[in-house]
PDB file of C-alpha atoms in Angstrom:
ATOM      1  CA  UNK K   1     -71.809 -49.584 -93.872  1.00  0.00           C
ATOM      2  CA  UNK K   2     -73.830 -52.698 -93.904  1.00  0.00           C
ATOM      3  CA  UNK K   3     -72.461 -56.172 -92.850  1.00  0.00           C
ATOM      4  CA  UNK K   4     -72.372 -57.158 -96.452  1.00  0.00           C
ATOM      5  CA  UNK K   5     -70.133 -54.035 -97.262  1.00  0.00           C
ATOM      6  CA  UNK K   6     -67.722 -54.829 -94.374  1.00  0.00           C
ATOM      7  CA  UNK K   7     -64.151 -55.271 -95.406  1.00  0.00           C
ATOM      8  CA  UNK K   8     -62.576 -58.589 -95.048  1.00  0.00           C
ATOM      9  CA  UNK K   9     -59.446 -58.996 -93.039  1.00  0.00           C
ATOM     10  CA  UNK K  10     -57.152 -59.519 -95.947  1.00  0.00           C
ATOM     11  CA  UNK K  11     -58.530 -56.156 -97.542  1.00  0.00           C
ATOM     12  CA  UNK K  12     -57.748 -54.261 -94.212  1.00  0.00           C
ATOM     13  CA  UNK K  13     -54.279 -55.848 -94.234  1.00  0.00           C
ATOM     14  CA  UNK K  14     -53.735 -54.912 -97.778  1.00  0.00           C
ATOM     15  CA  UNK K  15     -54.665 -51.325 -97.108  1.00  0.00           C
ATOM     16  CA  UNK K  16     -52.383 -51.100 -94.021  1.00  0.00           C
ATOM     17  CA  UNK K  17     -49.481 -52.451 -96.050  1.00  0.00           C
ATOM     18  CA  UNK K  18     -50.282 -49.730 -98.784  1.00  0.00           C
ATOM     19  CA  UNK K  19     -50.437 -47.017 -96.087  1.00  0.00           C
ATOM     20  CA  UNK K  20     -46.960 -48.042 -94.722  1.00  0.00           C
ATOM     21  CA  UNK K  21     -45.351 -48.274 -98.205  1.00  0.00           C
ATOM     22  CA  UNK K  22     -46.942 -47.577-101.606  1.00  0.00           C
ATOM     23  CA  UNK K  23     -44.694 -49.105-104.372  1.00  0.00           C
ATOM     24  CA  UNK K  24     -46.449 -47.175-106.999  1.00  0.00           C
ATOM     25  CA  UNK K  25     -45.966 -43.743-105.692  1.00  0.00           C
ATOM     26  CA  UNK K  26     -42.915 -44.959-103.513  1.00  0.00           C
ATOM     27  CA  UNK K  27     -44.467 -43.201-100.627  1.00  0.00           C
ATOM     28  CA  UNK K  28     -43.818 -44.273 -97.038  1.00  0.00           C
ATOM     29  CA  UNK K  29     -46.546 -43.331 -94.611  1.00  0.00           C
ATOM     30  CA  UNK K  30     -48.094 -41.397 -97.397  1.00  0.00           C
ATOM     31  CA  UNK K  31     -45.101 -39.161 -97.783  1.00  0.00           C
ATOM     32  CA  UNK K  32     -42.386 -39.146-100.539  1.00  0.00           C
ATOM     33  CA  UNK K  33     -38.736 -39.298 -99.661  1.00  0.00           C
ATOM     34  CA  UNK K  34     -38.448 -35.553-100.483  1.00  0.00           C
ATOM     35  CA  UNK K  35     -41.333 -34.756 -98.152  1.00  0.00           C
ATOM     36  CA  UNK K  36     -39.673 -36.714 -95.295  1.00  0.00           C
ATOM     37  CA  UNK K  37     -36.354 -35.176 -96.105  1.00  0.00           C
ATOM     38  CA  UNK K  38     -37.828 -31.518 -95.817  1.00  0.00           C
ATOM     39  CA  UNK K  39     -39.519 -32.373 -92.571  1.00  0.00           C
ATOM     40  CA  UNK K  40     -36.384 -33.826 -91.097  1.00  0.00           C
ATOM     41  CA  UNK K  41     -34.379 -30.634 -92.242  1.00  0.00           C
ATOM     42  CA  UNK K  42     -36.941 -28.515 -90.682  1.00  0.00           C
ATOM     43  CA  UNK K  43     -36.644 -30.217 -87.291  1.00  0.00           C
ATOM     44  CA  UNK K  44     -32.853 -30.332 -87.407  1.00  0.00           C
ATOM     45  CA  UNK K  45     -32.670 -26.582 -88.184  1.00  0.00           C
ATOM     46  CA  UNK K  46     -35.344 -25.785 -85.654  1.00  0.00           C
ATOM     47  CA  UNK K  47     -34.096 -27.684 -82.739  1.00  0.00           C
ATOM     48  CA  UNK K  48     -30.506 -26.912 -83.623  1.00  0.00           C
ATOM     49  CA  UNK K  49     -31.420 -23.201 -83.359  1.00  0.00           C
ATOM     50  CA  UNK K  50     -33.043 -23.979 -79.870  1.00  0.00           C
ATOM     51  CA  UNK K  51     -30.004 -25.743 -78.676  1.00  0.00           C
ATOM     52  CA  UNK K  52     -27.644 -22.883 -79.808  1.00  0.00           C
ATOM     53  CA  UNK K  53     -29.824 -20.174 -78.387  1.00  0.00           C
ATOM     54  CA  UNK K  54     -29.841 -22.083 -74.938  1.00  0.00           C
ATOM     55  CA  UNK K  55     -26.115 -22.725 -75.103  1.00  0.00           C
ATOM     56  CA  UNK K  56     -25.495 -18.989 -75.756  1.00  0.00           C
ATOM     57  CA  UNK K  57     -27.877 -17.961 -73.011  1.00  0.00           C
ATOM     58  CA  UNK K  58     -26.072 -20.215 -70.557  1.00  0.00           C
ATOM     59  CA  UNK K  59     -22.702 -19.046 -71.758  1.00  0.00           C
ATOM     60  CA  UNK K  60     -23.721 -15.309 -71.525  1.00  0.00           C
ATOM     61  CA  UNK K  61     -25.156 -15.785 -67.841  1.00  0.00           C
ATOM     62  CA  UNK K  62     -21.795 -17.722 -66.762  1.00  0.00           C
ATOM     63  CA  UNK K  63     -19.790 -14.761 -67.901  1.00  0.00           C
ATOM     64  CA  UNK K  64     -21.412 -12.696 -65.205  1.00  0.00           C
ATOM     65  CA  UNK K  65     -20.446 -15.070 -62.493  1.00  0.00           C
ATOM     66  CA  UNK K  66     -17.313 -15.275 -60.559  1.00  0.00           C
ATOM     67  CA  UNK K  67     -15.903 -18.755 -60.114  1.00  0.00           C
ATOM     68  CA  UNK K  68     -14.311 -18.051 -56.786  1.00  0.00           C
ATOM     69  CA  UNK K  69     -16.951 -15.817 -55.172  1.00  0.00           C
ATOM     70  CA  UNK K  70     -20.726 -16.149 -54.786  1.00  0.00           C
ATOM     71  CA  UNK K  71     -22.389 -13.471 -56.771  1.00  0.00           C
ATOM     72  CA  UNK K  72     -25.225 -12.942 -54.118  1.00  0.00           C
ATOM     73  CA  UNK K  73     -23.330 -13.669 -51.017  1.00  0.00           C
ATOM     74  CA  UNK K  74     -24.250 -10.143 -49.608  1.00  0.00           C
ATOM     75  CA  UNK K  75     -28.006 -11.229 -49.588  1.00  0.00           C
ATOM     76  CA  UNK K  76     -27.456 -13.101 -46.267  1.00  0.00           C
ATOM     77  CA  UNK K  77     -26.219 -10.425 -43.704  1.00  0.00           C
ATOM     78  CA  UNK K  78     -26.188 -12.584 -40.715  1.00  0.00           C
ATOM     79  CA  UNK K  79     -25.079 -16.219 -40.312  1.00  0.00           C
ATOM     80  CA  UNK K  80     -27.075 -18.931 -38.730  1.00  0.00           C
ATOM     81  CA  UNK K  81     -25.544 -21.546 -36.362  1.00  0.00           C
ATOM     82  CA  UNK K  82     -24.730 -25.075 -36.718  1.00  0.00           C
ATOM     83  CA  UNK K  83     -24.142 -27.646 -33.965  1.00  0.00           C
ATOM     84  CA  UNK K  84     -22.055 -30.966 -33.729  1.00  0.00           C
ATOM     85  CA  UNK K  85     -22.411 -33.758 -33.027  1.00  0.00           C
ATOM     86  CA  UNK K  86     -25.201 -34.376 -35.415  1.00  0.00           C
ATOM     87  CA  UNK K  87     -28.639 -34.633 -33.320  1.00  0.00           C
ATOM     88  CA  UNK K  88     -30.494 -37.882 -33.739  1.00  0.00           C
ATOM     89  CA  UNK K  89     -33.788 -36.082 -34.276  1.00  0.00           C
ATOM     90  CA  UNK K  90     -34.362 -32.438 -35.098  1.00  0.00           C
ATOM     91  CA  UNK K  91     -32.138 -30.613 -32.411  1.00  0.00           C
ATOM     92  CA  UNK K  92     -32.415 -33.081 -29.614  1.00  0.00           C
ATOM     93  CA  UNK K  93     -29.753 -35.089 -27.853  1.00  0.00           C
ATOM     94  CA  UNK K  94     -30.560 -38.082 -25.645  1.00  0.00           C
ATOM     95  CA  UNK K  95     -28.194 -40.581 -24.121  1.00  0.00           C
ATOM     96  CA  UNK K  96     -27.841 -42.657 -20.924  1.00  0.00           C
ATOM     97  CA  UNK K  97     -24.696 -42.859 -18.561  1.00  0.00           C
ATOM     98  CA  UNK K  98     -25.304 -46.509 -18.086  1.00  0.00           C
ATOM     99  CA  UNK K  99     -25.196 -47.331 -21.715  1.00  0.00           C
ATOM    100  CA  UNK K 100     -22.117 -46.283 -23.746  1.00  0.00           C
ATOM    101  CA  UNK K 101     -23.671 -47.232 -27.070  1.00  0.00           C
ATOM    102  CA  UNK K 102     -26.189 -44.524 -26.518  1.00  0.00           C
ATOM    103  CA  UNK K 103     -23.568 -41.757 -26.939  1.00  0.00           C
ATOM    104  CA  UNK K 104     -20.694 -43.481 -28.945  1.00  0.00           C
ATOM    105  CA  UNK K 105     -22.337 -41.949 -32.114  1.00  0.00           C
ATOM    106  CA  UNK K 106     -22.014 -38.513 -30.638  1.00  0.00           C
ATOM    107  CA  UNK K 107     -18.299 -39.240 -29.711  1.00  0.00           C
ATOM    108  CA  UNK K 108     -17.515 -40.506 -33.133  1.00  0.00           C
ATOM    109  CA  UNK K 109     -19.080 -37.336 -34.799  1.00  0.00           C
ATOM    110  CA  UNK K 110     -16.997 -35.231 -32.628  1.00  0.00           C
ATOM    111  CA  UNK K 111     -13.792 -37.190 -33.319  1.00  0.00           C
ATOM    112  CA  UNK K 112     -14.408 -36.867 -37.078  1.00  0.00           C
ATOM    113  CA  UNK K 113     -15.112 -33.097 -36.858  1.00  0.00           C
ATOM    114  CA  UNK K 114     -12.226 -32.157 -34.680  1.00  0.00           C
ATOM    115  CA  UNK K 115      -9.627 -34.226 -36.789  1.00  0.00           C
ATOM    116  CA  UNK K 116      -9.151 -31.379 -39.147  1.00  0.00           C
ATOM    117  CA  UNK K 117      -8.408 -29.042 -36.319  1.00  0.00           C
ATOM    118  CA  UNK K 118      -5.259 -30.937 -35.239  1.00  0.00           C
ATOM    119  CA  UNK K 119      -2.151 -28.968 -35.313  1.00  0.00           C
ATOM    120  CA  UNK K 120      -0.682 -31.384 -37.840  1.00  0.00           C
ATOM    121  CA  UNK K 121      -3.581 -30.646 -40.241  1.00  0.00           C
ATOM    122  CA  UNK K 122      -3.170 -26.900 -39.833  1.00  0.00           C
ATOM    123  CA  UNK K 123       0.712 -26.701 -40.192  1.00  0.00           C
ATOM    124  CA  UNK K 124       0.357 -24.892 -43.521  1.00  0.00           C
ATOM    125  CA  UNK K 125      -1.994 -22.103 -42.021  1.00  0.00           C
ATOM    126  CA  UNK K 126      -1.062 -18.980 -40.524  1.00  0.00           C
ATOM    127  CA  UNK K 127      -0.658 -18.224 -36.832  1.00  0.00           C
ATOM    128  CA  UNK K 128      -2.453 -14.950 -37.147  1.00  0.00           C
ATOM    129  CA  UNK K 129      -2.467 -12.012 -34.456  1.00  0.00           C
ATOM    130  CA  UNK K 130      -5.210 -11.891 -32.126  1.00  0.00           C
ATOM    131  CA  UNK K 131      -8.001  -9.276 -31.875  1.00  0.00           C
ATOM    132  CA  UNK K 132      -8.071  -7.740 -35.459  1.00  0.00           C
ATOM    133  CA  UNK K 133      -9.738  -8.661 -38.723  1.00  0.00           C
ATOM    134  CA  UNK K 134      -7.302 -10.523 -41.035  1.00  0.00           C
ATOM    135  CA  UNK K 135      -7.970  -8.641 -44.315  1.00  0.00           C
ATOM    136  CA  UNK K 136      -6.034  -9.613 -47.430  1.00  0.00           C
ATOM    137  CA  UNK K 137      -5.528  -8.288 -50.883  1.00  0.00           C
ATOM    138  CA  UNK K 138      -4.776 -11.429 -52.625  1.00  0.00           C
ATOM    139  CA  UNK K 139      -4.065 -13.018 -55.115  1.00  0.00           C
ATOM    140  CA  UNK K 140      -2.786 -15.565 -52.411  1.00  0.00           C
ATOM    141  CA  UNK K 141      -4.784 -15.768 -49.268  1.00  0.00           C
ATOM    142  CA  UNK K 142      -3.730 -17.442 -46.064  1.00  0.00           C
ATOM    143  CA  UNK K 143      -6.158 -18.905 -43.494  1.00  0.00           C
ATOM    144  CA  UNK K 144      -5.741 -18.660 -39.657  1.00  0.00           C
ATOM    145  CA  UNK K 145      -5.050 -21.500 -37.442  1.00  0.00           C
ATOM    146  CA  UNK K 146      -7.623 -22.521 -35.043  1.00  0.00           C
ATOM    147  CA  UNK K 147      -5.819 -24.708 -32.309  1.00  0.00           C
ATOM    148  CA  UNK K 148      -8.426 -26.930 -30.737  1.00  0.00           C
ATOM    149  CA  UNK K 149      -6.911 -26.824 -27.379  1.00  0.00           C
ATOM    150  CA  UNK K 150      -8.833 -23.578 -27.020  1.00  0.00           C
ATOM    151  CA  UNK K 151     -11.897 -25.970 -26.583  1.00  0.00           C
ATOM    152  CA  UNK K 152     -10.095 -27.092 -23.306  1.00  0.00           C
ATOM    153  CA  UNK K 153     -12.346 -29.744 -21.722  1.00  0.00           C
ATOM    154  CA  UNK K 154     -14.220 -30.369 -24.924  1.00  0.00           C
ATOM    155  CA  UNK K 155     -11.141 -30.690 -27.172  1.00  0.00           C
ATOM    156  CA  UNK K 156     -10.990 -34.422 -26.761  1.00  0.00           C
ATOM    157  CA  UNK K 157      -7.371 -34.250 -25.567  1.00  0.00           C
ATOM    158  CA  UNK K 158      -7.957 -35.066 -21.913  1.00  0.00           C
ATOM    159  CA  UNK K 159     -11.420 -36.793 -22.206  1.00  0.00           C
ATOM    160  CA  UNK K 160     -11.964 -38.793 -25.320  1.00  0.00           C
ATOM    161  CA  UNK K 161     -15.583 -39.047 -24.655  1.00  0.00           C
ATOM    162  CA  UNK K 162     -16.166 -35.360 -24.479  1.00  0.00           C
ATOM    163  CA  UNK K 163     -17.933 -35.508 -20.987  1.00  0.00           C
ATOM    164  CA  UNK K 164     -20.672 -37.942 -22.095  1.00  0.00           C
ATOM    165  CA  UNK K 165     -19.656 -40.708 -19.830  1.00  0.00           C
ATOM    166  CA  UNK K 166     -19.645 -38.178 -16.804  1.00  0.00           C
ATOM    167  CA  UNK K 167     -22.954 -36.648 -17.657  1.00  0.00           C
ATOM    168  CA  UNK K 168     -21.508 -33.396 -18.640  1.00  0.00           C
ATOM    169  CA  UNK K 169     -21.845 -33.497 -22.558  1.00  0.00           C
ATOM    170  CA  UNK K 170     -20.135 -31.216 -24.805  1.00  0.00           C
ATOM    171  CA  UNK K 171     -21.716 -29.555 -27.990  1.00  0.00           C
ATOM    172  CA  UNK K 172     -19.830 -27.569 -30.523  1.00  0.00           C
ATOM    173  CA  UNK K 173     -21.325 -24.578 -32.034  1.00  0.00           C
ATOM    174  CA  UNK K 174     -20.178 -22.654 -35.124  1.00  0.00           C
ATOM    175  CA  UNK K 175     -21.453 -19.998 -37.313  1.00  0.00           C
ATOM    176  CA  UNK K 176     -22.152 -20.560 -41.013  1.00  0.00           C
ATOM    177  CA  UNK K 177     -19.743 -18.991 -43.317  1.00  0.00           C
ATOM    178  CA  UNK K 178     -20.476 -15.792 -45.262  1.00  0.00           C
ATOM    179  CA  UNK K 179     -18.024 -14.366 -47.753  1.00  0.00           C
ATOM    180  CA  UNK K 180     -16.912 -10.905 -46.798  1.00  0.00           C
ATOM    181  CA  UNK K 181     -18.527 -10.763 -43.354  1.00  0.00           C
ATOM    182  CA  UNK K 182     -16.710  -8.300 -41.076  1.00  0.00           C
ATOM    183  CA  UNK K 183     -18.251  -8.406 -37.552  1.00  0.00           C
ATOM    184  CA  UNK K 184     -18.019  -5.381 -35.391  1.00  0.00           C
ATOM    185  CA  UNK K 185     -17.297  -5.334 -31.805  1.00  0.00           C
ATOM    186  CA  UNK K 186     -16.488  -8.695 -30.118  1.00  0.00           C
ATOM    187  CA  UNK K 187     -18.615 -11.453 -31.415  1.00  0.00           C
ATOM    188  CA  UNK K 188     -19.491 -14.385 -29.317  1.00  0.00           C
ATOM    189  CA  UNK K 189     -21.691 -17.298 -29.091  1.00  0.00           C
ATOM    190  CA  UNK K 190     -23.787 -17.394 -25.920  1.00  0.00           C
ATOM    191  CA  UNK K 191     -25.858 -20.215 -24.774  1.00  0.00           C
ATOM    192  CA  UNK K 192     -28.154 -20.563 -21.788  1.00  0.00           C
ATOM    193  CA  UNK K 193     -30.595 -23.186 -20.365  1.00  0.00           C
ATOM    194  CA  UNK K 194     -34.444 -22.082 -20.517  1.00  0.00           C
ATOM    195  CA  UNK K 195     -34.556 -23.356 -16.919  1.00  0.00           C
ATOM    196  CA  UNK K 196     -31.522 -22.021 -15.032  1.00  0.00           C
ATOM    197  CA  UNK K 197     -31.875 -24.682 -12.336  1.00  0.00           C
ATOM    198  CA  UNK K 198     -31.615 -27.513 -15.145  1.00  0.00           C
ATOM    199  CA  UNK K 199     -27.809 -27.161 -15.898  1.00  0.00           C
ATOM    200  CA  UNK K 200     -24.799 -25.073 -15.575  1.00  0.00           C
ATOM    201  CA  UNK K 201     -23.249 -23.874 -18.811  1.00  0.00           C
ATOM    202  CA  UNK K 202     -19.502 -23.333 -19.470  1.00  0.00           C
ATOM    203  CA  UNK K 203     -18.248 -22.130 -22.913  1.00  0.00           C
ATOM    204  CA  UNK K 204     -14.854 -22.547 -24.392  1.00  0.00           C
ATOM    205  CA  UNK K 205     -12.985 -20.259 -25.532  1.00  0.00           C
ATOM    206  CA  UNK K 206     -13.937 -18.325 -22.459  1.00  0.00           C
ATOM    207  CA  UNK K 207     -17.247 -16.394 -22.752  1.00  0.00           C
ATOM    208  CA  UNK K 208     -17.740 -17.968 -26.157  1.00  0.00           C
ATOM    209  CA  UNK K 209     -15.751 -15.391 -27.794  1.00  0.00           C
ATOM    210  CA  UNK K 210     -14.874 -15.566 -31.546  1.00  0.00           C
ATOM    211  CA  UNK K 211     -11.706 -13.780 -32.500  1.00  0.00           C
ATOM    212  CA  UNK K 212     -11.884 -11.329 -35.383  1.00  0.00           C
ATOM    213  CA  UNK K 213      -8.808 -12.898 -37.144  1.00  0.00           C
ATOM    214  CA  UNK K 214     -11.116 -15.490 -38.554  1.00  0.00           C
ATOM    215  CA  UNK K 215     -12.918 -12.742 -40.664  1.00  0.00           C
ATOM    216  CA  UNK K 216     -13.559 -11.923 -43.399  1.00  0.00           C
ATOM    217  CA  UNK K 217     -13.959 -15.244 -45.082  1.00  0.00           C
ATOM    218  CA  UNK K 218     -12.881 -15.174 -48.854  1.00  0.00           C
ATOM    219  CA  UNK K 219     -14.692 -18.199 -50.166  1.00  0.00           C
ATOM    220  CA  UNK K 220     -13.614 -21.842 -50.317  1.00  0.00           C
ATOM    221  CA  UNK K 221     -11.498 -21.733 -53.412  1.00  0.00           C
ATOM    222  CA  UNK K 222      -9.373 -18.675 -52.260  1.00  0.00           C
ATOM    223  CA  UNK K 223      -9.391 -19.586 -48.638  1.00  0.00           C
ATOM    224  CA  UNK K 224      -7.876 -23.136 -48.964  1.00  0.00           C
ATOM    225  CA  UNK K 225      -7.694 -24.915 -45.577  1.00  0.00           C
ATOM    226  CA  UNK K 226      -9.914 -22.550 -43.749  1.00  0.00           C
ATOM    227  CA  UNK K 227     -10.959 -23.573 -40.369  1.00  0.00           C
ATOM    228  CA  UNK K 228     -14.193 -22.042 -38.920  1.00  0.00           C
ATOM    229  CA  UNK K 229     -13.984 -20.872 -35.360  1.00  0.00           C
ATOM    230  CA  UNK K 230     -15.847 -23.005 -32.994  1.00  0.00           C
ATOM    231  CA  UNK K 231     -17.326 -22.550 -29.559  1.00  0.00           C
ATOM    232  CA  UNK K 232     -17.671 -25.597 -27.175  1.00  0.00           C
ATOM    233  CA  UNK K 233     -20.645 -25.734 -24.882  1.00  0.00           C
ATOM    234  CA  UNK K 234     -20.227 -27.830 -21.752  1.00  0.00           C
ATOM    235  CA  UNK K 235     -23.503 -28.533 -19.955  1.00  0.00           C
ATOM    236  CA  UNK K 236     -23.213 -29.885 -16.309  1.00  0.00           C
ATOM    237  CA  UNK K 237     -26.316 -31.430 -14.889  1.00  0.00           C
ATOM    238  CA  UNK K 238     -27.252 -32.495 -11.313  1.00  0.00           C
ATOM    239  CA  UNK K 239     -26.600 -36.294 -11.450  1.00  0.00           C
ATOM    240  CA  UNK K 240     -28.832 -37.007  -8.424  1.00  0.00           C
ATOM    241  CA  UNK K 241     -31.803 -36.904 -10.788  1.00  0.00           C
ATOM    242  CA  UNK K 242     -32.320 -40.152 -12.562  1.00  0.00           C
ATOM    243  CA  UNK K 243     -33.899 -38.466 -15.585  1.00  0.00           C
ATOM    244  CA  UNK K 244     -32.794 -34.988 -16.827  1.00  0.00           C
ATOM    245  CA  UNK K 245     -34.162 -32.795 -19.575  1.00  0.00           C
ATOM    246  CA  UNK K 246     -33.185 -29.422 -20.367  1.00  0.00           C
ATOM    247  CA  UNK K 247     -33.527 -26.898 -23.356  1.00  0.00           C
ATOM    248  CA  UNK K 248     -31.010 -24.520 -24.301  1.00  0.00           C
ATOM    249  CA  UNK K 249     -30.793 -21.386 -26.505  1.00  0.00           C
ATOM    250  CA  UNK K 250     -27.750 -20.271 -28.394  1.00  0.00           C
ATOM    251  CA  UNK K 251     -27.352 -16.867 -30.048  1.00  0.00           C
ATOM    252  CA  UNK K 252     -24.729 -14.739 -31.742  1.00  0.00           C
ATOM    253  CA  UNK K 253     -24.154 -11.689 -29.543  1.00  0.00           C
ATOM    254  CA  UNK K 254     -21.621  -8.914 -28.995  1.00  0.00           C
ATOM    255  CA  UNK K 255     -21.603  -7.632 -32.451  1.00  0.00           C
ATOM    256  CA  UNK K 256     -24.100  -4.741 -33.532  1.00  0.00           C
ATOM    257  CA  UNK K 257     -24.039  -5.745 -37.296  1.00  0.00           C
ATOM    258  CA  UNK K 258     -25.044  -9.363 -36.571  1.00  0.00           C
ATOM    259  CA  UNK K 259     -28.850  -9.908 -35.837  1.00  0.00           C
ATOM    260  CA  UNK K 260     -29.881 -12.575 -33.639  1.00  0.00           C
ATOM    261  CA  UNK K 261     -33.691 -12.015 -33.686  1.00  0.00           C
ATOM    262  CA  UNK K 262     -35.857 -12.033 -36.688  1.00  0.00           C
ATOM    263  CA  UNK K 263     -39.737 -12.742 -36.770  1.00  0.00           C
ATOM    264  CA  UNK K 264     -39.497 -14.192 -40.298  1.00  0.00           C
ATOM    265  CA  UNK K 265     -36.443 -16.574 -39.502  1.00  0.00           C
ATOM    266  CA  UNK K 266     -36.416 -18.146 -36.061  1.00  0.00           C
ATOM    267  CA  UNK K 267     -32.967 -19.661 -36.844  1.00  0.00           C
ATOM    268  CA  UNK K 268     -31.166 -16.481 -37.646  1.00  0.00           C
ATOM    269  CA  UNK K 269     -28.256 -15.942 -35.318  1.00  0.00           C
TER     270      UNK K 269
END
């Protein structure tokens, strides 16, 4: 096209207007009302079918699930461990005896965690017999009490600062909950410093034992008010040293069906 044949602005504008709506053929964007209607109908039917197929698939999948029990809970045979209070970084705790603000966060976390273990909070739970699995048939399930006086010096009853002000801090350790888990033997949580000269470890309840009456666990919806058993670890240091660093290992022990070593999962047990 030469410069002489170049369309003027008004001609281009008229063509655009005609493209948008042609009054002669009554076409909008070069399609009649019937054509647009058929396109709209096709897309309504197509996407309506996809939505119905997706909804049916989700409904069918949900029919295979139990609202009260996880379907694949048996894929995790051995629980991991959790610690309280929450570490500031990774799994490291640091504080100074001369600065109470350095450990007040730890004390607050322990207060909040143990509040649910007060006897008043557990008055509707069952005082179960010791030393045996507390198996139930349902449909009503009753959880066992875990009186926090079992934690003794780490219960917060006699020392509201959990030993931090004395340089003998308390750490609470508990196993993750696994539905239907039935430990054999006498499960316990044992902790030891990597350097035995760094600190002396005391556990509560004695020996870090976890009573079998807290197993099996039936799930959050069935086991209303369930309190996980907790083991308190009291670390006593030589306060003659101005700076103390120590590393500790905690494992699940005493139960042949609970593993505490796995090359693929260093946090197992």
